[in-house]
Amino acid sequence: MKIISNIVELQNELFKHRKEKQTIGLVPTMGALHRGHASLVERCVAENGVTVVSIFVNPNQFNDPVDFQNYPITLEADCDMLSTLGVNYVFAPSVNDIYPTPDTREFSFPPVTEVMEGVHRPGHFNGVCQVVSRLFYIVKPVRAYFGEKDWQQIAVVKQLVRYINVPVTIVECPIVREESGLALSSRNTHLTTQEKEVASKIYAALASSISYAKSHSVEETHNKVVNEIEQEPLLQVEYYDIVDGNLLTTVHSWEESTHIVGCITVFCGAKKIRLIDHITYK
Ligand code: AMP
């Protein structure tokens, strides 16, 4: 496994693989890797001749500078983990490598960029599109792997691919959870043991709402989830949106779409760590 920060160096390596007709898979990450990331990497290794994992904490996608400053960086441990998974290249560029000049491009794909995270984290998806498009141009992967944990991000990236017209297949990978049900996230490292325990109530509330939804309206189901989570003083729901799984627009009845997903964001604990999760109703 080679760890490369220089774009030209990476491209020279990948050129050789392309000449030998090996397919290149990319797993974009921001590091602080856990089993959720590992599941994407394992799938990429299984499906491609060459696997590139990028590790880059992208400043442009943080709307909160404190969140950016506090984002965990564990490059050595990340590389140790990746070397056991059959990864060929870790691409760990600097901010200057990725953005030699400021990226002034603006991406907007209504409705998917305008709802939920689009409302609560202004500029976030613009930054995601800026970095993902650059990674696609640099690595030119045949397949790129994204986690369903970030449900809305996948919808946005699919729109991005159509917009910039690059020949990459987006592979969606299921969410990986702790045994308690808590969705694995790099931000969980900021939670205390007690907060982690409390945070598991988010998924418990989502999961139990599936059977409730069978005999209650969308609004009643929404309220039940929010109330159940907020009974816990350490948890504060930022939004819970029950939406069409593809368009991400709010639905008002269960008949409105054949694919319905509930997307939630919750602040946890004194440091207000922002946790996201989702559940599929149908
Ligand atoms: P991040 O490092 O948070 O930007 O995540 C990199 C990729 O890993 C994204 O496509 C995420 O959706 C995915 N990912 C993060 N956590 C999980 C998880 N618990 N299960 C599955 N995929 C995940």
PDB file of C-alpha atoms and ligand atoms in Angstrom:
ATOM      1  CA  MET A   1       0.000   0.000   0.000  1.00  0.00           C
ATOM      2  CA  LYS A   2       1.407   3.378  -1.012  1.00  0.00           C
ATOM      3  CA  ILE A   3       0.562   6.607   0.772  1.00  0.00           C
ATOM      4  CA  ILE A   4       0.649   9.496  -1.679  1.00  0.00           C
ATOM      5  CA  SER A   5      -0.099  13.178  -1.234  1.00  0.00           C
ATOM      6  CA  ASN A   6       1.074  14.443  -4.615  1.00  0.00           C
ATOM      7  CA  ILE A   7      -1.537  14.439  -7.396  1.00  0.00           C
ATOM      8  CA  VAL A   8       0.898  13.874 -10.292  1.00  0.00           C
ATOM      9  CA  GLU A   9       2.562  11.007  -8.441  1.00  0.00           C
ATOM     10  CA  LEU A  10      -0.816   9.337  -7.893  1.00  0.00           C
ATOM     11  CA  GLN A  11      -1.841   9.874 -11.486  1.00  0.00           C
ATOM     12  CA  ASN A  12       1.409   8.341 -12.774  1.00  0.00           C
ATOM     13  CA  GLU A  13       0.751   5.242 -10.667  1.00  0.00           C
ATOM     14  CA  LEU A  14      -2.856   4.965 -11.812  1.00  0.00           C
ATOM     15  CA  PHE A  15      -1.854   5.410 -15.437  1.00  0.00           C
ATOM     16  CA  LYS A  16       0.130   2.151 -15.241  1.00  0.00           C
ATOM     17  CA  HIS A  17      -2.887   0.277 -13.840  1.00  0.00           C
ATOM     18  CA  ARG A  18      -5.186   1.703 -16.477  1.00  0.00           C
ATOM     19  CA  LYS A  19      -2.779   0.544 -19.195  1.00  0.00           C
ATOM     20  CA  GLU A  20      -3.077  -2.952 -17.770  1.00  0.00           C
ATOM     21  CA  LYS A  21      -6.880  -2.626 -17.964  1.00  0.00           C
ATOM     22  CA  GLN A  22      -7.323  -2.762 -14.186  1.00  0.00           C
ATOM     23  CA  THR A  23     -10.453  -0.998 -12.960  1.00  0.00           C
ATOM     24  CA  ILE A  24      -9.959   1.722 -10.385  1.00  0.00           C
ATOM     25  CA  GLY A  25     -12.309   2.102  -7.416  1.00  0.00           C
ATOM     26  CA  LEU A  26     -12.347   5.143  -5.142  1.00  0.00           C
ATOM     27  CA  VAL A  27     -13.527   5.491  -1.555  1.00  0.00           C
ATOM     28  CA  PRO A  28     -13.591   9.171  -0.557  1.00  0.00           C
ATOM     29  CA  THR A  29     -13.275   9.747   3.208  1.00  0.00           C
ATOM     30  CA  MET A  30     -12.308  12.380   5.721  1.00  0.00           C
ATOM     31  CA  GLY A  31     -10.318   9.874   7.798  1.00  0.00           C
ATOM     32  CA  ALA A  32     -10.838   8.893  11.451  1.00  0.00           C
ATOM     33  CA  LEU A  33     -11.807   5.598   9.928  1.00  0.00           C
ATOM     34  CA  HIS A  34     -14.109   3.023  11.546  1.00  0.00           C
ATOM     35  CA  ARG A  35     -15.947  -0.157  10.530  1.00  0.00           C
ATOM     36  CA  GLY A  36     -18.407   1.875   8.461  1.00  0.00           C
ATOM     37  CA  HIS A  37     -15.606   3.104   6.224  1.00  0.00           C
ATOM     38  CA  ALA A  38     -14.072  -0.383   6.231  1.00  0.00           C
ATOM     39  CA  SER A  39     -17.276  -1.832   4.756  1.00  0.00           C
ATOM     40  CA  LEU A  40     -16.993   0.540   1.780  1.00  0.00           C
ATOM     41  CA  VAL A  41     -13.309  -0.258   1.353  1.00  0.00           C
ATOM     42  CA  GLU A  42     -13.885  -4.028   1.487  1.00  0.00           C
ATOM     43  CA  ARG A  43     -16.512  -3.775  -1.198  1.00  0.00           C
ATOM     44  CA  CYS A  44     -14.269  -1.592  -3.354  1.00  0.00           C
ATOM     45  CA  VAL A  45     -11.369  -4.049  -3.017  1.00  0.00           C
ATOM     46  CA  ALA A  46     -13.674  -6.943  -3.937  1.00  0.00           C
ATOM     47  CA  GLU A  47     -15.055  -5.203  -7.029  1.00  0.00           C
ATOM     48  CA  ASN A  48     -11.999  -3.469  -8.516  1.00  0.00           C
ATOM     49  CA  GLY A  49      -8.445  -4.240  -9.586  1.00  0.00           C
ATOM     50  CA  VAL A  50      -7.126  -1.192  -7.757  1.00  0.00           C
ATOM     51  CA  THR A  51      -8.508   0.595  -4.709  1.00  0.00           C
ATOM     52  CA  VAL A  52      -7.748   4.211  -3.861  1.00  0.00           C
ATOM     53  CA  VAL A  53      -8.914   5.573  -0.500  1.00  0.00           C
ATOM     54  CA  SER A  54      -8.739   9.336  -0.208  1.00  0.00           C
ATOM     55  CA  ILE A  55      -8.330  10.914   3.211  1.00  0.00           C
ATOM     56  CA  PHE A  56      -8.962  14.629   3.117  1.00  0.00           C
ATOM     57  CA  VAL A  57     -10.772  16.791   5.646  1.00  0.00           C
ATOM     58  CA  ASN A  58     -12.355  19.172   3.187  1.00  0.00           C
ATOM     59  CA  PRO A  59     -12.554  22.678   4.700  1.00  0.00           C
ATOM     60  CA  ASN A  60     -15.034  23.811   2.046  1.00  0.00           C
ATOM     61  CA  GLN A  61     -17.804  21.518   3.287  1.00  0.00           C
ATOM     62  CA  PHE A  62     -17.744  22.715   6.903  1.00  0.00           C
ATOM     63  CA  ASN A  63     -20.191  25.523   7.535  1.00  0.00           C
ATOM     64  CA  ASP A  64     -19.014  25.611  11.168  1.00  0.00           C
ATOM     65  CA  PRO A  65     -15.283  26.452  11.585  1.00  0.00           C
ATOM     66  CA  VAL A  66     -15.238  24.969  15.116  1.00  0.00           C
ATOM     67  CA  ASP A  67     -16.513  21.649  13.733  1.00  0.00           C
ATOM     68  CA  PHE A  68     -13.683  21.746  11.169  1.00  0.00           C
ATOM     69  CA  GLN A  69     -11.025  22.527  13.777  1.00  0.00           C
ATOM     70  CA  ASN A  70     -12.262  19.734  16.037  1.00  0.00           C
ATOM     71  CA  TYR A  71     -12.591  17.123  13.303  1.00  0.00           C
ATOM     72  CA  PRO A  72     -10.574  14.069  14.442  1.00  0.00           C
ATOM     73  CA  ILE A  73      -7.365  13.352  12.488  1.00  0.00           C
ATOM     74  CA  THR A  74      -5.850   9.873  12.926  1.00  0.00           C
ATOM     75  CA  LEU A  75      -3.868   9.333   9.706  1.00  0.00           C
ATOM     76  CA  GLU A  76      -1.436   6.766  11.120  1.00  0.00           C
ATOM     77  CA  ALA A  77      -4.163   4.543  12.584  1.00  0.00           C
ATOM     78  CA  ASP A  78      -6.201   4.975   9.386  1.00  0.00           C
ATOM     79  CA  CYS A  79      -3.304   3.756   7.248  1.00  0.00           C
ATOM     80  CA  ASP A  80      -2.724   0.809   9.597  1.00  0.00           C
ATOM     81  CA  MET A  81      -6.343  -0.211   9.164  1.00  0.00           C
ATOM     82  CA  LEU A  82      -6.349   0.287   5.388  1.00  0.00           C
ATOM     83  CA  SER A  83      -3.159  -1.749   4.927  1.00  0.00           C
ATOM     84  CA  THR A  84      -4.982  -4.793   6.345  1.00  0.00           C
ATOM     85  CA  LEU A  85      -7.876  -4.413   3.873  1.00  0.00           C
ATOM     86  CA  GLY A  86      -5.981  -4.770   0.586  1.00  0.00           C
ATOM     87  CA  VAL A  87      -5.980  -1.077  -0.346  1.00  0.00           C
ATOM     88  CA  ASN A  88      -3.441  -0.122  -3.025  1.00  0.00           C
ATOM     89  CA  TYR A  89      -3.247   3.644  -2.535  1.00  0.00           C
ATOM     90  CA  VAL A  90      -4.062   6.064   0.244  1.00  0.00           C
ATOM     91  CA  PHE A  91      -4.386   9.510  -1.286  1.00  0.00           C
ATOM     92  CA  ALA A  92      -3.839  12.038   1.502  1.00  0.00           C
ATOM     93  CA  PRO A  93      -3.401  15.456  -0.132  1.00  0.00           C
ATOM     94  CA  SER A  94      -3.016  18.816   1.580  1.00  0.00           C
ATOM     95  CA  VAL A  95      -5.572  21.611   1.210  1.00  0.00           C
ATOM     96  CA  ASN A  96      -3.162  23.295  -1.185  1.00  0.00           C
ATOM     97  CA  ASP A  97      -2.930  20.169  -3.353  1.00  0.00           C
ATOM     98  CA  ILE A  98      -6.702  19.998  -3.746  1.00  0.00           C
ATOM     99  CA  TYR A  99      -7.345  23.752  -3.915  1.00  0.00           C
ATOM    100  CA  PRO A 100      -4.244  25.446  -5.398  1.00  0.00           C
ATOM    101  CA  THR A 101      -6.578  28.363  -6.051  1.00  0.00           C
ATOM    102  CA  PRO A 102      -9.925  28.975  -4.321  1.00  0.00           C
ATOM    103  CA  ASP A 103     -12.782  26.917  -5.745  1.00  0.00           C
ATOM    104  CA  THR A 104     -15.478  29.406  -6.719  1.00  0.00           C
ATOM    105  CA  ARG A 105     -17.751  26.921  -8.491  1.00  0.00           C
ATOM    106  CA  GLU A 106     -21.323  26.734  -7.281  1.00  0.00           C
ATOM    107  CA  PHE A 107     -23.377  23.573  -7.435  1.00  0.00           C
ATOM    108  CA  SER A 108     -27.092  23.481  -6.869  1.00  0.00           C
ATOM    109  CA  PHE A 109     -29.387  20.589  -7.757  1.00  0.00           C
ATOM    110  CA  PRO A 110     -32.852  21.370  -6.496  1.00  0.00           C
ATOM    111  CA  PRO A 111     -34.595  19.794  -4.747  1.00  0.00           C
ATOM    112  CA  VAL A 112     -31.899  17.489  -3.362  1.00  0.00           C
ATOM    113  CA  THR A 113     -29.380  20.186  -2.383  1.00  0.00           C
ATOM    114  CA  GLU A 114     -32.015  22.551  -1.004  1.00  0.00           C
ATOM    115  CA  VAL A 115     -33.727  20.454   1.694  1.00  0.00           C
ATOM    116  CA  MET A 116     -32.667  19.078   5.102  1.00  0.00           C
ATOM    117  CA  GLU A 117     -28.838  19.421   5.329  1.00  0.00           C
ATOM    118  CA  GLY A 118     -29.118  21.999   2.555  1.00  0.00           C
ATOM    119  CA  VAL A 119     -31.185  24.172   4.893  1.00  0.00           C
ATOM    120  CA  HIS A 120     -29.312  23.483   8.119  1.00  0.00           C
ATOM    121  CA  ARG A 121     -25.740  23.421   6.775  1.00  0.00           C
ATOM    122  CA  PRO A 122     -25.641  26.154   4.132  1.00  0.00           C
ATOM    123  CA  GLY A 123     -22.747  25.649   1.725  1.00  0.00           C
ATOM    124  CA  HIS A 124     -22.113  22.094   2.900  1.00  0.00           C
ATOM    125  CA  PHE A 125     -23.143  20.334  -0.293  1.00  0.00           C
ATOM    126  CA  ASN A 126     -21.425  22.925  -2.417  1.00  0.00           C
ATOM    127  CA  GLY A 127     -18.185  22.000  -0.662  1.00  0.00           C
ATOM    128  CA  VAL A 128     -18.956  18.287  -1.040  1.00  0.00           C
ATOM    129  CA  CYS A 129     -19.493  18.749  -4.795  1.00  0.00           C
ATOM    130  CA  GLN A 130     -16.309  20.786  -5.111  1.00  0.00           C
ATOM    131  CA  VAL A 131     -14.138  18.137  -3.492  1.00  0.00           C
ATOM    132  CA  VAL A 132     -15.867  15.070  -4.966  1.00  0.00           C
ATOM    133  CA  SER A 133     -15.660  16.483  -8.500  1.00  0.00           C
ATOM    134  CA  ARG A 134     -11.937  17.179  -8.002  1.00  0.00           C
ATOM    135  CA  LEU A 135     -11.356  13.664  -6.670  1.00  0.00           C
ATOM    136  CA  PHE A 136     -13.186  12.237  -9.690  1.00  0.00           C
ATOM    137  CA  TYR A 137     -11.071  14.317 -12.081  1.00  0.00           C
ATOM    138  CA  ILE A 138      -7.854  13.288 -10.307  1.00  0.00           C
ATOM    139  CA  VAL A 139      -8.503   9.563  -9.779  1.00  0.00           C
ATOM    140  CA  LYS A 140     -10.900   8.908 -12.707  1.00  0.00           C
ATOM    141  CA  PRO A 141     -12.452   5.924 -10.938  1.00  0.00           C
ATOM    142  CA  VAL A 142     -14.762   3.461 -12.657  1.00  0.00           C
ATOM    143  CA  ARG A 143     -16.663   3.099  -9.380  1.00  0.00           C
ATOM    144  CA  ALA A 144     -16.901   5.311  -6.293  1.00  0.00           C
ATOM    145  CA  TYR A 145     -18.257   4.081  -2.966  1.00  0.00           C
ATOM    146  CA  PHE A 146     -20.492   6.104  -0.664  1.00  0.00           C
ATOM    147  CA  GLY A 147     -22.303   5.193   2.559  1.00  0.00           C
ATOM    148  CA  GLU A 148     -26.072   5.305   2.919  1.00  0.00           C
ATOM    149  CA  LYS A 149     -25.457   6.806   6.349  1.00  0.00           C
ATOM    150  CA  ASP A 150     -25.253  10.086   4.447  1.00  0.00           C
ATOM    151  CA  TRP A 151     -28.453   9.444   2.534  1.00  0.00           C
ATOM    152  CA  GLN A 152     -28.787  12.934   1.136  1.00  0.00           C
ATOM    153  CA  GLN A 153     -25.119  13.064   0.136  1.00  0.00           C
ATOM    154  CA  ILE A 154     -25.616  10.081  -2.183  1.00  0.00           C
ATOM    155  CA  ALA A 155     -28.560  11.800  -3.876  1.00  0.00           C
ATOM    156  CA  VAL A 156     -26.440  14.934  -4.337  1.00  0.00           C
ATOM    157  CA  VAL A 157     -23.415  13.033  -5.661  1.00  0.00           C
ATOM    158  CA  LYS A 158     -25.600  11.222  -8.205  1.00  0.00           C
ATOM    159  CA  GLN A 159     -26.815  14.581  -9.486  1.00  0.00           C
ATOM    160  CA  LEU A 160     -23.236  15.854  -9.554  1.00  0.00           C
ATOM    161  CA  VAL A 161     -22.130  12.912 -11.708  1.00  0.00           C
ATOM    162  CA  ARG A 162     -24.868  13.662 -14.239  1.00  0.00           C
ATOM    163  CA  TYR A 163     -24.019  17.357 -14.188  1.00  0.00           C
ATOM    164  CA  ILE A 164     -20.252  17.079 -14.694  1.00  0.00           C
ATOM    165  CA  ASN A 165     -20.751  14.045 -16.932  1.00  0.00           C
ATOM    166  CA  VAL A 166     -18.001  11.758 -15.637  1.00  0.00           C
ATOM    167  CA  PRO A 167     -18.166   8.003 -16.356  1.00  0.00           C
ATOM    168  CA  VAL A 168     -18.271   6.807 -12.754  1.00  0.00           C
ATOM    169  CA  THR A 169     -20.756   4.433 -11.144  1.00  0.00           C
ATOM    170  CA  ILE A 170     -21.851   5.435  -7.656  1.00  0.00           C
ATOM    171  CA  VAL A 171     -22.023   2.372  -5.413  1.00  0.00           C
ATOM    172  CA  GLU A 172     -24.278   2.773  -2.365  1.00  0.00           C
ATOM    173  CA  CYS A 173     -23.253   0.865   0.749  1.00  0.00           C
ATOM    174  CA  PRO A 174     -25.522   0.096   3.722  1.00  0.00           C
ATOM    175  CA  ILE A 175     -25.111   1.874   7.040  1.00  0.00           C
ATOM    176  CA  VAL A 176     -22.980   0.128   9.666  1.00  0.00           C
ATOM    177  CA  ARG A 177     -24.084   0.420  13.306  1.00  0.00           C
ATOM    178  CA  GLU A 178     -22.794  -0.257  16.794  1.00  0.00           C
ATOM    179  CA  GLU A 179     -24.479  -3.202  18.506  1.00  0.00           C
ATOM    180  CA  SER A 180     -26.578  -0.598  20.350  1.00  0.00           C
ATOM    181  CA  GLY A 181     -27.943   0.615  17.015  1.00  0.00           C
ATOM    182  CA  LEU A 182     -25.972   3.877  17.007  1.00  0.00           C
ATOM    183  CA  ALA A 183     -24.761   4.666  13.480  1.00  0.00           C
ATOM    184  CA  LEU A 184     -20.962   4.592  13.366  1.00  0.00           C
ATOM    185  CA  SER A 185     -19.539   8.048  12.766  1.00  0.00           C
ATOM    186  CA  SER A 186     -16.139   9.689  13.135  1.00  0.00           C
ATOM    187  CA  ARG A 187     -17.892  12.273  15.325  1.00  0.00           C
ATOM    188  CA  ASN A 188     -18.830   9.555  17.850  1.00  0.00           C
ATOM    189  CA  THR A 189     -15.260   9.851  19.191  1.00  0.00           C
ATOM    190  CA  HIS A 190     -16.378  13.170  20.713  1.00  0.00           C
ATOM    191  CA  LEU A 191     -19.116  11.442  22.751  1.00  0.00           C
ATOM    192  CA  THR A 192     -18.662  10.298  26.352  1.00  0.00           C
ATOM    193  CA  THR A 193     -19.656   6.728  27.247  1.00  0.00           C
ATOM    194  CA  GLN A 194     -22.898   8.037  28.732  1.00  0.00           C
ATOM    195  CA  GLU A 195     -23.658  10.158  25.662  1.00  0.00           C
ATOM    196  CA  LYS A 196     -23.027   7.177  23.385  1.00  0.00           C
ATOM    197  CA  GLU A 197     -25.514   5.138  25.370  1.00  0.00           C
ATOM    198  CA  VAL A 198     -28.071   7.918  25.193  1.00  0.00           C
ATOM    199  CA  ALA A 199     -27.422   8.422  21.455  1.00  0.00           C
ATOM    200  CA  SER A 200     -28.458   4.827  20.770  1.00  0.00           C
ATOM    201  CA  LYS A 201     -32.019   5.982  21.512  1.00  0.00           C
ATOM    202  CA  ILE A 202     -32.048   7.771  18.155  1.00  0.00           C
ATOM    203  CA  TYR A 203     -32.045   4.549  16.185  1.00  0.00           C
ATOM    204  CA  ALA A 204     -34.305   2.844  18.732  1.00  0.00           C
ATOM    205  CA  ALA A 205     -36.925   5.553  18.132  1.00  0.00           C
ATOM    206  CA  LEU A 206     -36.541   5.319  14.347  1.00  0.00           C
ATOM    207  CA  ALA A 207     -36.734   1.532  14.317  1.00  0.00           C
ATOM    208  CA  SER A 208     -39.809   1.358  16.547  1.00  0.00           C
ATOM    209  CA  SER A 209     -41.584   3.916  14.367  1.00  0.00           C
ATOM    210  CA  ILE A 210     -41.749   1.461  11.456  1.00  0.00           C
ATOM    211  CA  SER A 211     -44.552  -0.605  12.985  1.00  0.00           C
ATOM    212  CA  TYR A 212     -46.188   2.539  14.435  1.00  0.00           C
ATOM    213  CA  ALA A 213     -46.301   4.037  10.938  1.00  0.00           C
ATOM    214  CA  LYS A 214     -48.451   1.156   9.708  1.00  0.00           C
ATOM    215  CA  SER A 215     -51.439   2.487  11.679  1.00  0.00           C
ATOM    216  CA  HIS A 216     -50.607   6.199  11.990  1.00  0.00           C
ATOM    217  CA  SER A 217     -50.205   9.185   9.702  1.00  0.00           C
ATOM    218  CA  VAL A 218     -46.900  10.665   8.551  1.00  0.00           C
ATOM    219  CA  GLU A 219     -47.392  13.597  10.930  1.00  0.00           C
ATOM    220  CA  GLU A 220     -48.166  11.343  13.908  1.00  0.00           C
ATOM    221  CA  THR A 221     -45.128   9.196  13.122  1.00  0.00           C
ATOM    222  CA  HIS A 222     -42.941  12.282  12.823  1.00  0.00           C
ATOM    223  CA  ASN A 223     -44.130  13.583  16.185  1.00  0.00           C
ATOM    224  CA  LYS A 224     -43.721  10.251  17.920  1.00  0.00           C
ATOM    225  CA  VAL A 225     -40.078   9.962  16.817  1.00  0.00           C
ATOM    226  CA  VAL A 226     -39.232  13.529  17.856  1.00  0.00           C
ATOM    227  CA  ASN A 227     -41.016  13.240  21.227  1.00  0.00           C
ATOM    228  CA  GLU A 228     -39.450   9.901  22.046  1.00  0.00           C
ATOM    229  CA  ILE A 229     -35.932  11.183  21.339  1.00  0.00           C
ATOM    230  CA  GLU A 230     -36.438  14.499  23.127  1.00  0.00           C
ATOM    231  CA  GLN A 231     -37.635  12.763  26.288  1.00  0.00           C
ATOM    232  CA  GLU A 232     -33.922  12.278  26.763  1.00  0.00           C
ATOM    233  CA  PRO A 233     -32.558  15.641  28.065  1.00  0.00           C
ATOM    234  CA  LEU A 234     -29.187  15.121  26.334  1.00  0.00           C
ATOM    235  CA  LEU A 235     -30.776  14.842  22.895  1.00  0.00           C
ATOM    236  CA  GLN A 236     -32.199  17.657  20.814  1.00  0.00           C
ATOM    237  CA  VAL A 237     -33.692  17.004  17.375  1.00  0.00           C
ATOM    238  CA  GLU A 238     -32.627  19.541  14.751  1.00  0.00           C
ATOM    239  CA  TYR A 239     -34.959  18.135  12.111  1.00  0.00           C
ATOM    240  CA  TYR A 240     -36.811  14.958  11.325  1.00  0.00           C
ATOM    241  CA  ASP A 241     -38.040  14.894   7.731  1.00  0.00           C
ATOM    242  CA  ILE A 242     -40.048  12.064   6.261  1.00  0.00           C
ATOM    243  CA  VAL A 243     -39.277  12.311   2.564  1.00  0.00           C
ATOM    244  CA  ASP A 244     -39.421  10.703  -0.844  1.00  0.00           C
ATOM    245  CA  GLY A 245     -36.306   8.480  -0.854  1.00  0.00           C
ATOM    246  CA  ASN A 246     -35.041   9.832  -4.183  1.00  0.00           C
ATOM    247  CA  LEU A 247     -36.270  13.417  -4.479  1.00  0.00           C
ATOM    248  CA  LEU A 248     -35.932  14.062  -0.725  1.00  0.00           C
ATOM    249  CA  THR A 249     -39.024  16.247  -0.704  1.00  0.00           C
ATOM    250  CA  THR A 250     -41.314  15.982   2.329  1.00  0.00           C
ATOM    251  CA  VAL A 251     -44.244  13.583   1.975  1.00  0.00           C
ATOM    252  CA  HIS A 252     -47.530  14.173   3.745  1.00  0.00           C
ATOM    253  CA  SER A 253     -49.071  10.733   3.353  1.00  0.00           C
ATOM    254  CA  TRP A 254     -47.721   7.203   3.044  1.00  0.00           C
ATOM    255  CA  GLU A 255     -49.396   6.876  -0.363  1.00  0.00           C
ATOM    256  CA  GLU A 256     -47.479   9.813  -1.807  1.00  0.00           C
ATOM    257  CA  SER A 257     -44.441   7.744  -2.816  1.00  0.00           C
ATOM    258  CA  THR A 258     -43.330   4.132  -3.231  1.00  0.00           C
ATOM    259  CA  HIS A 259     -40.036   4.842  -1.471  1.00  0.00           C
ATOM    260  CA  ILE A 260     -40.176   6.761   1.816  1.00  0.00           C
ATOM    261  CA  VAL A 261     -37.308   7.487   4.184  1.00  0.00           C
ATOM    262  CA  GLY A 262     -37.094   9.378   7.478  1.00  0.00           C
ATOM    263  CA  CYS A 263     -33.928  11.473   7.846  1.00  0.00           C
ATOM    264  CA  ILE A 264     -32.929  12.827  11.227  1.00  0.00           C
ATOM    265  CA  THR A 265     -30.306  15.071  12.759  1.00  0.00           C
ATOM    266  CA  VAL A 266     -29.854  15.200  16.513  1.00  0.00           C
ATOM    267  CA  PHE A 267     -27.560  17.234  18.739  1.00  0.00           C
ATOM    268  CA  CYS A 268     -26.137  15.131  21.549  1.00  0.00           C
ATOM    269  CA  GLY A 269     -24.688  16.191  24.888  1.00  0.00           C
ATOM    270  CA  ALA A 270     -23.080  19.342  26.231  1.00  0.00           C
ATOM    271  CA  LYS A 271     -20.838  19.741  23.186  1.00  0.00           C
ATOM    272  CA  LYS A 272     -23.858  19.393  20.892  1.00  0.00           C
ATOM    273  CA  ILE A 273     -22.281  16.731  18.694  1.00  0.00           C
ATOM    274  CA  ARG A 274     -24.337  16.546  15.533  1.00  0.00           C
ATOM    275  CA  LEU A 275     -25.460  13.001  14.709  1.00  0.00           C
ATOM    276  CA  ILE A 276     -27.345  11.922  11.598  1.00  0.00           C
ATOM    277  CA  ASP A 277     -29.326   8.788  10.858  1.00  0.00           C
ATOM    278  CA  HIS A 278     -32.233   7.566   8.764  1.00  0.00           C
ATOM    279  CA  ILE A 279     -34.814   4.815   8.487  1.00  0.00           C
ATOM    280  CA  THR A 280     -36.586   3.336   5.483  1.00  0.00           C
ATOM    281  CA  TYR A 281     -40.401   3.087   5.803  1.00  0.00           C
ATOM    282  CA  LYS A 282     -40.972   1.634   2.357  1.00  0.00           C
TER     283      LYS A 282
HETATM  284  P1  AMP B   1     -16.746  10.596   6.032  1.00  0.00           P
HETATM  285  O1  AMP B   1     -15.338  10.216   6.365  1.00  0.00           O
HETATM  286  O2  AMP B   1     -17.599  10.819   7.222  1.00  0.00           O
HETATM  287  O3  AMP B   1     -16.809  11.685   4.997  1.00  0.00           O
HETATM  288  O4  AMP B   1     -17.376   9.307   5.338  1.00  0.00           O
HETATM  289  C1  AMP B   1     -16.789   8.739   4.198  1.00  0.00           C
HETATM  290  C2  AMP B   1     -17.764   7.752   3.613  1.00  0.00           C
HETATM  291  O5  AMP B   1     -18.038   6.729   4.570  1.00  0.00           O
HETATM  292  C3  AMP B   1     -19.119   8.403   3.272  1.00  0.00           C
HETATM  293  O6  AMP B   1     -19.573   7.903   2.030  1.00  0.00           O
HETATM  294  C4  AMP B   1     -19.997   7.965   4.415  1.00  0.00           C
HETATM  295  O7  AMP B   1     -21.358   7.876   4.072  1.00  0.00           O
HETATM  296  C5  AMP B   1     -19.424   6.588   4.725  1.00  0.00           C
HETATM  297  N1  AMP B   1     -19.771   6.201   6.101  1.00  0.00           N
HETATM  298  C6  AMP B   1     -19.534   6.906   7.234  1.00  0.00           C
HETATM  299  N2  AMP B   1     -20.062   6.268   8.294  1.00  0.00           N
HETATM  300  C7  AMP B   1     -20.658   5.149   7.824  1.00  0.00           C
HETATM  301  C8  AMP B   1     -21.398   4.084   8.418  1.00  0.00           C
HETATM  302  N3  AMP B   1     -21.645   4.061   9.719  1.00  0.00           N
HETATM  303  N4  AMP B   1     -21.872   3.110   7.620  1.00  0.00           N
HETATM  304  C9  AMP B   1     -21.639   3.142   6.281  1.00  0.00           C
HETATM  305  N5  AMP B   1     -20.953   4.113   5.661  1.00  0.00           N
HETATM  306  C10 AMP B   1     -20.471   5.106   6.411  1.00  0.00           C
END
